[in-house]
PDB file of C-alpha atoms in Angstrom:
ATOM      1  CA  MET A 854     -36.627  19.062 -87.167  1.00 46.00           C
ATOM      2  CA  GLY A 855     -37.492  18.057 -90.692  1.00 56.00           C
ATOM      3  CA  SER A 856     -38.643  20.841 -92.952  1.00 70.00           C
ATOM      4  CA  PHE A 857     -39.815  23.145 -90.170  1.00 69.00           C
ATOM      5  CA  LYS A 858     -37.954  26.452 -89.992  1.00 84.00           C
ATOM      6  CA  SER A 859     -39.447  27.495 -86.651  1.00 92.00           C
ATOM      7  CA  PHE A 860     -41.334  26.025 -83.714  1.00 95.00           C
ATOM      8  CA  GLU A 861     -44.129  28.396 -84.749  1.00 96.00           C
ATOM      9  CA  GLU A 862     -44.888  26.040 -87.649  1.00 96.00           C
ATOM     10  CA  LEU A 863     -45.544  23.075 -85.341  1.00 96.00           C
ATOM     11  CA  THR A 864     -49.211  22.143 -85.115  1.00 97.00           C
ATOM     12  CA  CYS A 865     -48.813  21.286 -81.426  1.00 97.00           C
ATOM     13  CA  TRP A 866     -47.364  24.744 -80.694  1.00 97.00           C
ATOM     14  CA  LYS A 867     -50.242  26.384 -82.596  1.00 98.00           C
ATOM     15  CA  ALA A 868     -52.759  24.370 -80.556  1.00 98.00           C
ATOM     16  CA  ALA A 869     -50.978  25.332 -77.310  1.00 98.00           C
ATOM     17  CA  ARG A 870     -51.101  28.960 -78.387  1.00 98.00           C
ATOM     18  CA  GLU A 871     -54.838  28.702 -79.066  1.00 98.00           C
ATOM     19  CA  LEU A 872     -55.319  27.235 -75.585  1.00 98.00           C
ATOM     20  CA  ARG A 873     -53.199  29.989 -74.019  1.00 98.00           C
ATOM     21  CA  LEU A 874     -55.184  32.724 -75.735  1.00 98.00           C
ATOM     22  CA  PHE A 875     -58.483  31.148 -74.676  1.00 98.00           C
ATOM     23  CA  VAL A 876     -57.434  30.951 -71.029  1.00 97.00           C
ATOM     24  CA  SER A 877     -56.082  34.498 -70.969  1.00 96.00           C
ATOM     25  CA  LYS A 878     -59.179  35.988 -72.615  1.00 97.00           C
ATOM     26  CA  SER A 879     -62.027  33.770 -71.418  1.00 97.00           C
ATOM     27  CA  ILE A 880     -61.011  32.434 -68.011  1.00 96.00           C
ATOM     28  CA  ILE A 881     -58.615  34.762 -66.200  1.00 96.00           C
ATOM     29  CA  PRO A 882     -60.825  37.876 -66.531  1.00 95.00           C
ATOM     30  CA  ASN A 883     -63.470  36.022 -64.489  1.00 95.00           C
ATOM     31  CA  PHE A 884     -61.234  35.610 -61.461  1.00 95.00           C
ATOM     32  CA  PRO A 885     -61.759  37.920 -58.483  1.00 94.00           C
ATOM     33  CA  LYS A 886     -58.962  40.251 -57.446  1.00 92.00           C
ATOM     34  CA  ASP A 887     -58.193  38.180 -54.349  1.00 92.00           C
ATOM     35  CA  GLU A 888     -57.089  35.338 -56.674  1.00 90.00           C
ATOM     36  CA  ARG A 889     -54.557  37.587 -58.412  1.00 81.00           C
ATOM     37  CA  TYR A 890     -51.511  36.105 -56.683  1.00 84.00           C
ATOM     38  CA  ALA A 891     -52.930  32.629 -56.164  1.00 91.00           C
ATOM     39  CA  LEU A 892     -54.969  30.915 -58.886  1.00 93.00           C
ATOM     40  CA  THR A 893     -54.320  33.575 -61.544  1.00 94.00           C
ATOM     41  CA  ASP A 894     -50.562  33.344 -61.111  1.00 94.00           C
ATOM     42  CA  GLN A 895     -50.627  29.532 -61.091  1.00 95.00           C
ATOM     43  CA  ILE A 896     -52.759  29.160 -64.199  1.00 95.00           C
ATOM     44  CA  LYS A 897     -50.706  31.741 -66.110  1.00 95.00           C
ATOM     45  CA  ARG A 898     -47.503  29.863 -65.373  1.00 96.00           C
ATOM     46  CA  CYS A 899     -48.856  26.492 -66.439  1.00 96.00           C
ATOM     47  CA  TYR A 900     -50.679  27.527 -69.628  1.00 96.00           C
ATOM     48  CA  ARG A 901     -47.654  29.506 -70.765  1.00 97.00           C
ATOM     49  CA  SER A 902     -45.443  26.532 -69.959  1.00 97.00           C
ATOM     50  CA  VAL A 903     -47.189  24.361 -72.557  1.00 98.00           C
ATOM     51  CA  SER A 904     -46.090  26.411 -75.582  1.00 97.00           C
ATOM     52  CA  ASN A 905     -42.836  27.472 -73.888  1.00 97.00           C
ATOM     53  CA  ASN A 906     -41.690  23.868 -73.455  1.00 97.00           C
ATOM     54  CA  ILE A 907     -42.670  22.895 -76.987  1.00 97.00           C
ATOM     55  CA  ALA A 908     -40.561  25.802 -78.266  1.00 97.00           C
ATOM     56  CA  GLU A 909     -37.643  25.013 -75.977  1.00 97.00           C
ATOM     57  CA  GLY A 910     -37.671  21.352 -76.944  1.00 96.00           C
ATOM     58  CA  TYR A 911     -37.673  22.283 -80.616  1.00 95.00           C
ATOM     59  CA  GLY A 912     -34.609  24.431 -80.036  1.00 94.00           C
ATOM     60  CA  ARG A 913     -32.626  21.577 -78.506  1.00 89.00           C
ATOM     61  CA  PHE A 914     -32.092  19.808 -81.862  1.00 79.00           C
ATOM     62  CA  HIS A 915     -31.856  16.380 -80.202  1.00 90.00           C
ATOM     63  CA  PHE A 916     -34.855  14.085 -80.364  1.00 92.00           C
ATOM     64  CA  GLN A 917     -34.601  12.789 -76.796  1.00 93.00           C
ATOM     65  CA  GLU A 918     -34.351  16.283 -75.302  1.00 95.00           C
ATOM     66  CA  ASN A 919     -37.223  17.465 -77.478  1.00 96.00           C
ATOM     67  CA  ILE A 920     -39.327  14.517 -76.293  1.00 96.00           C
ATOM     68  CA  GLN A 921     -38.573  15.352 -72.661  1.00 97.00           C
ATOM     69  CA  PHE A 922     -39.635  18.989 -73.082  1.00 97.00           C
ATOM     70  CA  CYS A 923     -42.823  17.832 -74.822  1.00 98.00           C
ATOM     71  CA  ARG A 924     -43.546  15.571 -71.853  1.00 98.00           C
ATOM     72  CA  ILE A 925     -43.133  18.559 -69.548  1.00 98.00           C
ATOM     73  CA  ALA A 926     -45.496  20.520 -71.818  1.00 98.00           C
ATOM     74  CA  ARG A 927     -47.994  17.665 -71.538  1.00 98.00           C
ATOM     75  CA  GLY A 928     -47.829  17.846 -67.736  1.00 98.00           C
ATOM     76  CA  SER A 929     -48.455  21.593 -67.856  1.00 98.00           C
ATOM     77  CA  LEU A 930     -51.379  20.981 -70.176  1.00 98.00           C
ATOM     78  CA  PHE A 931     -53.015  18.733 -67.575  1.00 98.00           C
ATOM     79  CA  GLU A 932     -52.238  21.264 -64.850  1.00 98.00           C
ATOM     80  CA  THR A 933     -54.009  23.935 -66.902  1.00 98.00           C
ATOM     81  CA  LEU A 934     -57.115  21.767 -67.096  1.00 98.00           C
ATOM     82  CA  ASP A 935     -56.976  21.152 -63.341  1.00 98.00           C
ATOM     83  CA  HIS A 936     -56.865  24.906 -62.685  1.00 97.00           C
ATOM     84  CA  GLY A 937     -59.863  25.287 -64.984  1.00 97.00           C
ATOM     85  CA  ILE A 938     -61.735  22.703 -62.915  1.00 98.00           C
ATOM     86  CA  ILE A 939     -60.786  24.617 -59.764  1.00 97.00           C
ATOM     87  CA  ALA A 940     -62.101  27.827 -61.354  1.00 97.00           C
ATOM     88  CA  PHE A 941     -65.376  26.057 -62.125  1.00 98.00           C
ATOM     89  CA  ASP A 942     -65.604  24.596 -58.611  1.00 98.00           C
ATOM     90  CA  GLU A 943     -65.091  28.076 -57.164  1.00 96.00           C
ATOM     91  CA  ASN A 944     -67.858  29.439 -59.451  1.00 97.00           C
ATOM     92  CA  TYR A 945     -65.473  31.712 -61.370  1.00 97.00           C
ATOM     93  CA  ILE A 946     -66.349  30.196 -64.754  1.00 97.00           C
ATOM     94  CA  SER A 947     -69.392  28.530 -66.289  1.00 98.00           C
ATOM     95  CA  ILE A 948     -69.685  24.922 -67.356  1.00 98.00           C
ATOM     96  CA  GLU A 949     -69.637  26.133 -70.979  1.00 98.00           C
ATOM     97  CA  ILE A 950     -66.235  27.752 -70.524  1.00 98.00           C
ATOM     98  CA  LEU A 951     -64.918  24.671 -68.736  1.00 98.00           C
ATOM     99  CA  GLU A 952     -66.163  22.451 -71.582  1.00 98.00           C
ATOM    100  CA  GLU A 953     -64.453  24.704 -74.149  1.00 98.00           C
ATOM    101  CA  LEU A 954     -61.259  24.432 -72.107  1.00 98.00           C
ATOM    102  CA  ARG A 955     -61.632  20.633 -72.094  1.00 98.00           C
ATOM    103  CA  LYS A 956     -62.115  20.656 -75.871  1.00 98.00           C
ATOM    104  CA  LEU A 957     -58.961  22.728 -76.407  1.00 98.00           C
ATOM    105  CA  HIS A 958     -57.064  20.596 -73.872  1.00 98.00           C
ATOM    106  CA  ASN A 959     -58.037  17.366 -75.637  1.00 98.00           C
ATOM    107  CA  LYS A 960     -57.177  18.768 -79.065  1.00 98.00           C
ATOM    108  CA  THR A 961     -53.775  19.970 -77.873  1.00 98.00           C
ATOM    109  CA  LEU A 962     -53.105  16.678 -76.075  1.00 98.00           C
ATOM    110  CA  LEU A 963     -53.906  14.628 -79.165  1.00 98.00           C
ATOM    111  CA  ILE A 964     -51.620  16.715 -81.375  1.00 98.00           C
ATOM    112  CA  LEU A 965     -48.831  16.820 -78.784  1.00 98.00           C
ATOM    113  CA  ASN A 966     -48.958  13.044 -78.299  1.00 98.00           C
ATOM    114  CA  GLY A 967     -48.721  12.641 -82.068  1.00 97.00           C
ATOM    115  CA  TYR A 968     -45.664  14.899 -82.160  1.00 96.00           C
ATOM    116  CA  ILE A 969     -44.021  12.911 -79.352  1.00 96.00           C
ATOM    117  CA  LYS A 970     -44.718   9.698 -81.268  1.00 96.00           C
ATOM    118  CA  TYR A 971     -43.160  11.241 -84.386  1.00 94.00           C
ATOM    119  CA  LEU A 972     -40.061  12.321 -82.436  1.00 93.00           C
ATOM    120  CA  LYS A 973     -39.675   8.835 -80.980  1.00 93.00           C
ATOM    121  CA  SER A 974     -39.841   7.298 -84.452  1.00 93.00           C
ATOM    122  CA  GLN A 975     -37.226   9.752 -85.766  1.00 89.00           C
ATOM    123  CA  LYS A 976     -34.931   8.999 -82.842  1.00 80.00           C
ATOM    124  CA  LEU A 977     -34.850   5.337 -83.841  1.00 81.00           C
ATOM    125  CA  LYS A 978     -33.673   6.051 -87.399  1.00 73.00           C
TER     126      LYS A 978
END
């Protein structure tokens, strides 16, 4: 993948990591214990899936496979936002935390879409 030596150098992976850390430190601690195996488990799986799929796609070394894993990451990114909205609706988080989640979501989405566009252009060469 160009001059990158590791997926850890990808801007989209770094943004996904920032989102993951925000959710784990600022959202999940607000959930009640009775959500431990429901909403907590769901949101953990989807926010981890964003960076996981970017990393897995990078490791495939084929543009089309990488694009597909990035699309999966994008789906998980939207799922993470939906779980944040659920957390707000259930009064587990404030509007300020939800808005910060939206900001990180939008930033990650923009960067990830740019990476997908780059991969598509490289595939055509």
